[in-house]
mmCIF file of C-alpha atoms in Angstrom:
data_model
loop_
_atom_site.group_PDB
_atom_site.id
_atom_site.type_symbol
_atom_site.label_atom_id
_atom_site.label_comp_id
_atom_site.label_asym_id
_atom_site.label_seq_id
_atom_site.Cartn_x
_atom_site.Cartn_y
_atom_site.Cartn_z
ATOM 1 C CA UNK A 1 11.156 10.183 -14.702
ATOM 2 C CA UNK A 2 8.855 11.714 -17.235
ATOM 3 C CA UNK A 3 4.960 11.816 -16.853
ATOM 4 C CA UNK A 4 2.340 11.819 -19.201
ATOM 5 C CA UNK A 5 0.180 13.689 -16.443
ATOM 6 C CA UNK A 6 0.675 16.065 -13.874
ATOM 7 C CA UNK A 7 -2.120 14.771 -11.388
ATOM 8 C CA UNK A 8 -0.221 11.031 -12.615
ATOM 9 C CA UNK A 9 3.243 12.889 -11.075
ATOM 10 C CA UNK A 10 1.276 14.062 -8.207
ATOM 11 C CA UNK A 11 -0.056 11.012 -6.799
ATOM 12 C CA UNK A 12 4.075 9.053 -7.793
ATOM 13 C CA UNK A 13 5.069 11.956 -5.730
ATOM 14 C CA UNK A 14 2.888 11.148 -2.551
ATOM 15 C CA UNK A 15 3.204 7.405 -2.635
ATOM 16 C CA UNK A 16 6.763 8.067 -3.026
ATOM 17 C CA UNK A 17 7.339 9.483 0.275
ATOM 18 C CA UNK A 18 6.114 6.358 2.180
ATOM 19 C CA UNK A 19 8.595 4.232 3.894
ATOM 20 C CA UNK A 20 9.872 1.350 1.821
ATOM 21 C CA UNK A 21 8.385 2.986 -1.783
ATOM 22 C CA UNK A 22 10.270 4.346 -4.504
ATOM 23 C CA UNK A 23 9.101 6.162 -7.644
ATOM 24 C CA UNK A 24 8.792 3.210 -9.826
ATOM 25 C CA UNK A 25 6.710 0.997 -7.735
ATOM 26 C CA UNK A 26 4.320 4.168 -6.804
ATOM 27 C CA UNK A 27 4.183 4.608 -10.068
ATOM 28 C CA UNK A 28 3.164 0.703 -10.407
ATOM 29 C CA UNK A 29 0.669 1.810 -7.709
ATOM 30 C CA UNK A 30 -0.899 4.783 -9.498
ATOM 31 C CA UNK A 31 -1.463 2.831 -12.477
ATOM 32 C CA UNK A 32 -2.741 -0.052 -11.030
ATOM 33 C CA UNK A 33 -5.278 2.754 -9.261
ATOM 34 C CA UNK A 34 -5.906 4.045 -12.576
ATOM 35 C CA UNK A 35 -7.336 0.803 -14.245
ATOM 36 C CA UNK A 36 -8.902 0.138 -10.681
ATOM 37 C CA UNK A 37 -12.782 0.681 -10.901
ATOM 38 C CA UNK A 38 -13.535 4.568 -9.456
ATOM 39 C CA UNK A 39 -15.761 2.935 -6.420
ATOM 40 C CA UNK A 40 -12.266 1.146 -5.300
ATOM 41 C CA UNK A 41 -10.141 3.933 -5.605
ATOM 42 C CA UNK A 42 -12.570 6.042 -3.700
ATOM 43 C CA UNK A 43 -13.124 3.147 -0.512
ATOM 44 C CA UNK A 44 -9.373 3.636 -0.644
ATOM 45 C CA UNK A 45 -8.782 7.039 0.249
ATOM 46 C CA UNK A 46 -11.852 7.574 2.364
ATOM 47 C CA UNK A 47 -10.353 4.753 4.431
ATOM 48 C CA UNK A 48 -7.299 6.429 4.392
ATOM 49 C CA UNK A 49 -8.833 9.978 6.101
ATOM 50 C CA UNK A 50 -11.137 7.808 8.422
ATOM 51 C CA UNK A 51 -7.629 5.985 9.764
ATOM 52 C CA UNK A 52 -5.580 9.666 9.887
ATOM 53 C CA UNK A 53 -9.023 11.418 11.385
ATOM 54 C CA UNK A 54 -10.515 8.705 13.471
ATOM 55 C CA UNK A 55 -7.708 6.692 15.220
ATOM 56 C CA UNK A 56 -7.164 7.399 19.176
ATOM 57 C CA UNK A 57 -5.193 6.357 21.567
ATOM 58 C CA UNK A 58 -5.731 4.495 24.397
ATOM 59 C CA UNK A 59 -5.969 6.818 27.637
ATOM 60 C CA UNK A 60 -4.241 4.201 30.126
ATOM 61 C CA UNK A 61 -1.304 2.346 27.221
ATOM 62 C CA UNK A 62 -1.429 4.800 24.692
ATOM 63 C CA UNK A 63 -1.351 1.881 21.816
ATOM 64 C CA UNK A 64 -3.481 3.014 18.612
ATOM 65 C CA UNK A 65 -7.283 2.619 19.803
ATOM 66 C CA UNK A 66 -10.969 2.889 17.775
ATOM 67 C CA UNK A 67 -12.222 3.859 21.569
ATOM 68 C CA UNK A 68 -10.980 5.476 24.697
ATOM 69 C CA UNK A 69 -9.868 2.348 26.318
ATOM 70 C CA UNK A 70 -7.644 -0.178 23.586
ATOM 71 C CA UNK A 71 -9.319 -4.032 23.311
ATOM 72 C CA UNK A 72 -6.178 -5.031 25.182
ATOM 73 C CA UNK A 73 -6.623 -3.022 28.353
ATOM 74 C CA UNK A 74 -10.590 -3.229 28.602
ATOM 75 C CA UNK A 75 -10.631 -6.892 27.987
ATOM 76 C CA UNK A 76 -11.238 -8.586 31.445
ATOM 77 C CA UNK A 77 -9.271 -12.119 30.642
ATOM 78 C CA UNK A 78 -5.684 -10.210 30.269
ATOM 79 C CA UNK A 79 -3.121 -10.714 33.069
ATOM 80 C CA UNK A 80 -2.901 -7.210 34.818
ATOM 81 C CA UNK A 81 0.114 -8.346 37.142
ATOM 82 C CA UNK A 82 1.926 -8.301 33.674
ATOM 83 C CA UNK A 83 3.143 -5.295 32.277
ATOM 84 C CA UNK A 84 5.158 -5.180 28.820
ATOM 85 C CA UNK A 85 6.753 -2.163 28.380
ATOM 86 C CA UNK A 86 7.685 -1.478 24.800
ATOM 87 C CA UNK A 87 8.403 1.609 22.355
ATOM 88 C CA UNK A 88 6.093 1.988 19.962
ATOM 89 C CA UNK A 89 2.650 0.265 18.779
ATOM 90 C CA UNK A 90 4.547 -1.854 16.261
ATOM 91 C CA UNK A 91 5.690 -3.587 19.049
ATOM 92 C CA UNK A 92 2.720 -4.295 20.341
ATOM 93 C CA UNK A 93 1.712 -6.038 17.300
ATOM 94 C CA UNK A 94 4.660 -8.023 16.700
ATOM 95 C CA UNK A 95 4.189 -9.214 20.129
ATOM 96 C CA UNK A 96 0.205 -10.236 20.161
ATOM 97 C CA UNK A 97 1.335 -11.751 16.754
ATOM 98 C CA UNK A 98 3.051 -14.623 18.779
ATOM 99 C CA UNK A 99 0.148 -15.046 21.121
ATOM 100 C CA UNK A 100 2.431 -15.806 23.344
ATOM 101 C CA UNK A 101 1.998 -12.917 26.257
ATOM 102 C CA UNK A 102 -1.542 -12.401 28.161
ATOM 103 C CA UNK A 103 -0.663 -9.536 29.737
ATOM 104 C CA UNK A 104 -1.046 -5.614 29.758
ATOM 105 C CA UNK A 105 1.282 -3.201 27.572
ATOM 106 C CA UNK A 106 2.487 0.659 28.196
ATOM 107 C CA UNK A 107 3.974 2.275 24.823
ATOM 108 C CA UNK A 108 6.284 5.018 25.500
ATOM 109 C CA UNK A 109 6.087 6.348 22.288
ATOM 110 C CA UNK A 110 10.317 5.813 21.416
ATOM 111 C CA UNK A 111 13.123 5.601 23.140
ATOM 112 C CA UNK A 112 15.544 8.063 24.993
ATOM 113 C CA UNK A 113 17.792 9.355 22.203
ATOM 114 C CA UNK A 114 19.838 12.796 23.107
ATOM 115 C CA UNK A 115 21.119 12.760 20.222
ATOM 116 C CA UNK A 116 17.404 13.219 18.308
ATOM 117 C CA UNK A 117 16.451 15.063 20.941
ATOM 118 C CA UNK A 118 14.354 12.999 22.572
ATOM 119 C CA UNK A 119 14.498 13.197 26.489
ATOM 120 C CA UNK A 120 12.853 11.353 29.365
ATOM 121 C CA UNK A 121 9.947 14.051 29.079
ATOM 122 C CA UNK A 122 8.887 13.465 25.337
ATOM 123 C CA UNK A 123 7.926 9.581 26.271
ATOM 124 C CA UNK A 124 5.343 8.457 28.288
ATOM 125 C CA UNK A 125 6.468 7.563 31.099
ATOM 126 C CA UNK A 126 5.507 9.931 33.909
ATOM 127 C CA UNK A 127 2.085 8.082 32.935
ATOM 128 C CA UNK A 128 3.826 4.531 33.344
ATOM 129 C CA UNK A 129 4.942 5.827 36.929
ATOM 130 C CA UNK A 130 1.110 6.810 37.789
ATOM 131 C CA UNK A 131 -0.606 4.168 36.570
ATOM 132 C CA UNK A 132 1.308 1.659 38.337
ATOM 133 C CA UNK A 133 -0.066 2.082 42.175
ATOM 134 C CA UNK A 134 -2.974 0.135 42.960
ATOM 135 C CA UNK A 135 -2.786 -1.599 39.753
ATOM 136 C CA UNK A 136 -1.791 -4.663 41.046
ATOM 137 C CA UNK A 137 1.458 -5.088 38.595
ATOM 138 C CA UNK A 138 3.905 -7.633 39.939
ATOM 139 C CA UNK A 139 6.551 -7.658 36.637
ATOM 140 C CA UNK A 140 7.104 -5.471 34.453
ATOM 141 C CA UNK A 141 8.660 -6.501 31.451
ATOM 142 C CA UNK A 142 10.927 -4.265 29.464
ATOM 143 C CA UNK A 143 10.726 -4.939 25.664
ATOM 144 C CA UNK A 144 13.115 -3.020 24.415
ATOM 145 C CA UNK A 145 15.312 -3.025 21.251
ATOM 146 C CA UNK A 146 18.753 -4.007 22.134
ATOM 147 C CA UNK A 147 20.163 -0.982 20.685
ATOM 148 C CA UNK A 148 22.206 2.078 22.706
ATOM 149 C CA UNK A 149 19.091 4.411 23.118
ATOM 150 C CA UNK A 150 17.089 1.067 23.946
ATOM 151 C CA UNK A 151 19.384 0.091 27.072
ATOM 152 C CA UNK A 152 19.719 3.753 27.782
ATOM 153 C CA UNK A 153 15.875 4.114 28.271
ATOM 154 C CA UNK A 154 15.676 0.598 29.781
ATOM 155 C CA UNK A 155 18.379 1.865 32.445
ATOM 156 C CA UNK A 156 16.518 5.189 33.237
ATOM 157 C CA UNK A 157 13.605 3.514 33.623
ATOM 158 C CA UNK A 158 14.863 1.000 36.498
ATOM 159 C CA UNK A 159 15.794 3.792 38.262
ATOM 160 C CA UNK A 160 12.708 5.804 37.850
ATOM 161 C CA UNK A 161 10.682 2.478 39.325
ATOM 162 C CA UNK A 162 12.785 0.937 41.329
ATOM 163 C CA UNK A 163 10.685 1.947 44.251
ATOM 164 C CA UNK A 164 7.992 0.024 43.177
ATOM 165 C CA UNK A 165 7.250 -3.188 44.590
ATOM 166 C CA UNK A 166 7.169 -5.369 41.468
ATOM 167 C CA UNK A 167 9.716 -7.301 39.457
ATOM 168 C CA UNK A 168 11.899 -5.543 36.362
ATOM 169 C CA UNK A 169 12.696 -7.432 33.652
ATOM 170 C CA UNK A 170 13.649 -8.062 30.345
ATOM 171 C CA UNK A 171 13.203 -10.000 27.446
ATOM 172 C CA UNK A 172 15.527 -12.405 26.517
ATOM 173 C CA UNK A 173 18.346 -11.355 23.995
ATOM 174 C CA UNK A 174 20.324 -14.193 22.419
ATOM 175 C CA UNK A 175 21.077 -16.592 19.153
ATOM 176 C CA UNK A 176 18.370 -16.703 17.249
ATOM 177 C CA UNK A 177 16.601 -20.061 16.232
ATOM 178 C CA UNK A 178 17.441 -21.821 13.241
ATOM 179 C CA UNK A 179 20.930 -19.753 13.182
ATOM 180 C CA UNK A 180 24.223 -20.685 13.187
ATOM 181 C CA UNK A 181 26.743 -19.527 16.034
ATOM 182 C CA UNK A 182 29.859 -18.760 13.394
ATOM 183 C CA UNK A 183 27.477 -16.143 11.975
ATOM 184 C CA UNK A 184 26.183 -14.428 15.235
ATOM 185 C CA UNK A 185 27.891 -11.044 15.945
ATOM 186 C CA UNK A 186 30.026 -11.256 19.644
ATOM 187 C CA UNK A 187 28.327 -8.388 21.219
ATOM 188 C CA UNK A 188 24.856 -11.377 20.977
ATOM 189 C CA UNK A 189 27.142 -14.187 21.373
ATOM 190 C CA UNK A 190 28.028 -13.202 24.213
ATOM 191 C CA UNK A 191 25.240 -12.121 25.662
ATOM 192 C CA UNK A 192 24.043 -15.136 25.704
ATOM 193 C CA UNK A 193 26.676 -17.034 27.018
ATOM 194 C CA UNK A 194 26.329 -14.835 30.144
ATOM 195 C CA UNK A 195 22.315 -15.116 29.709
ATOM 196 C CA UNK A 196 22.687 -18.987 29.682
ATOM 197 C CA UNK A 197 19.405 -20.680 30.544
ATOM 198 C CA UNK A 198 19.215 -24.378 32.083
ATOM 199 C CA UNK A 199 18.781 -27.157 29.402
ATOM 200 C CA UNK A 200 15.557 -28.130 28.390
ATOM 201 C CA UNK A 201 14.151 -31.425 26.624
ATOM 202 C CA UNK A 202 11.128 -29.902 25.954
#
């Protein structure tokens, strides 16, 4: 791909290496900055340093924070005896985006892969293990991808808690709704034939 500019090549470059972007539609980005009036290019990328040099995490979850303590865990109406355990933020979102759960979340920051190198130490969870006494948990919920390294760190980490006095579980894995059983794999077919539920009207 030829540029008329090298600053032009620069910025393709850049945009280029975020997930999901080639060349041509950074390129579609860069121009579209380039007609853009200066004052909106500029809000741009001073948002863009304020997000990389401002964001924190939350000291007790570890989900992406503007203060010490995320919304989530300092807001007083949340269910505390729930405890969603989950990988990374973008869980987290996905899962507030159903409005479905009231609890509390702990992000671990991945999953248990050996064969990236990630280990039991590189997650959070000695701070899952500490924050847990006196909290007044009584299920924690392990939302997990149903992948290899996601049942691998899902098994370690009933081990690691299965001293404490609260309820492990898991979120349901199954069919999906609206699809059709011929074109479900068997490893999630099966699964839930074994997960079977009792019949609801409702």
């Amino acid at each position: 791909m030829n540029f008329p500019s090298k600053l032009i090549e620069n910025a393709v470059e850049e945009l280029a290496k975020l997930p999901g972007v080639g060349k041509k539609t950074a390129l579609r980005l860069v121009l579209h900055l380039l007609k853009a009036e200066t004052e909106d290019t500029k809000q741009l990328s001073e948002a863009l340093v304020r997000m990389r040099t401002g964001i924190r995490y939350c000291k007790t979850c570890h989900n992406i924070s503007d203060q010490e303590v995320c919304g989530i865990c300092a807001n007083p109406l949340r269910d505390r005896a729930l405890l969603c355990v989950v990988s990374d933020m973008r869980d987290v979102i996905a899962i507030e985006n159903t409005a479905q759960f009231k609890g509390v979340y702990h992000v671990l920051g991945g999953v248990i892969s050996p064969l990236e190198g990630v280990g039991p130490s590189d997650l959070h969870i000695q701070s899952l293990v500490e924050r847990l006494p006196n909290s007044g948990v009584k299920e924690i919920i392990l939302a997990l991808s149903p992948t290899m390294e996601g049942d691998t760190t899902a098994f370690y980490l009933t081990r690691k808690l299965k001293d404490y006095p609260a309820r492990i579980s898991s979120i349901a894995r199954g069919v999906p709704v609206g699809g059709e059983l011929e074109y479900t794999d068997e490893i999630t077919l099966g699964r839930s034939i074994l997960d079977r539920t009792a019949y609801s009207q409702i």
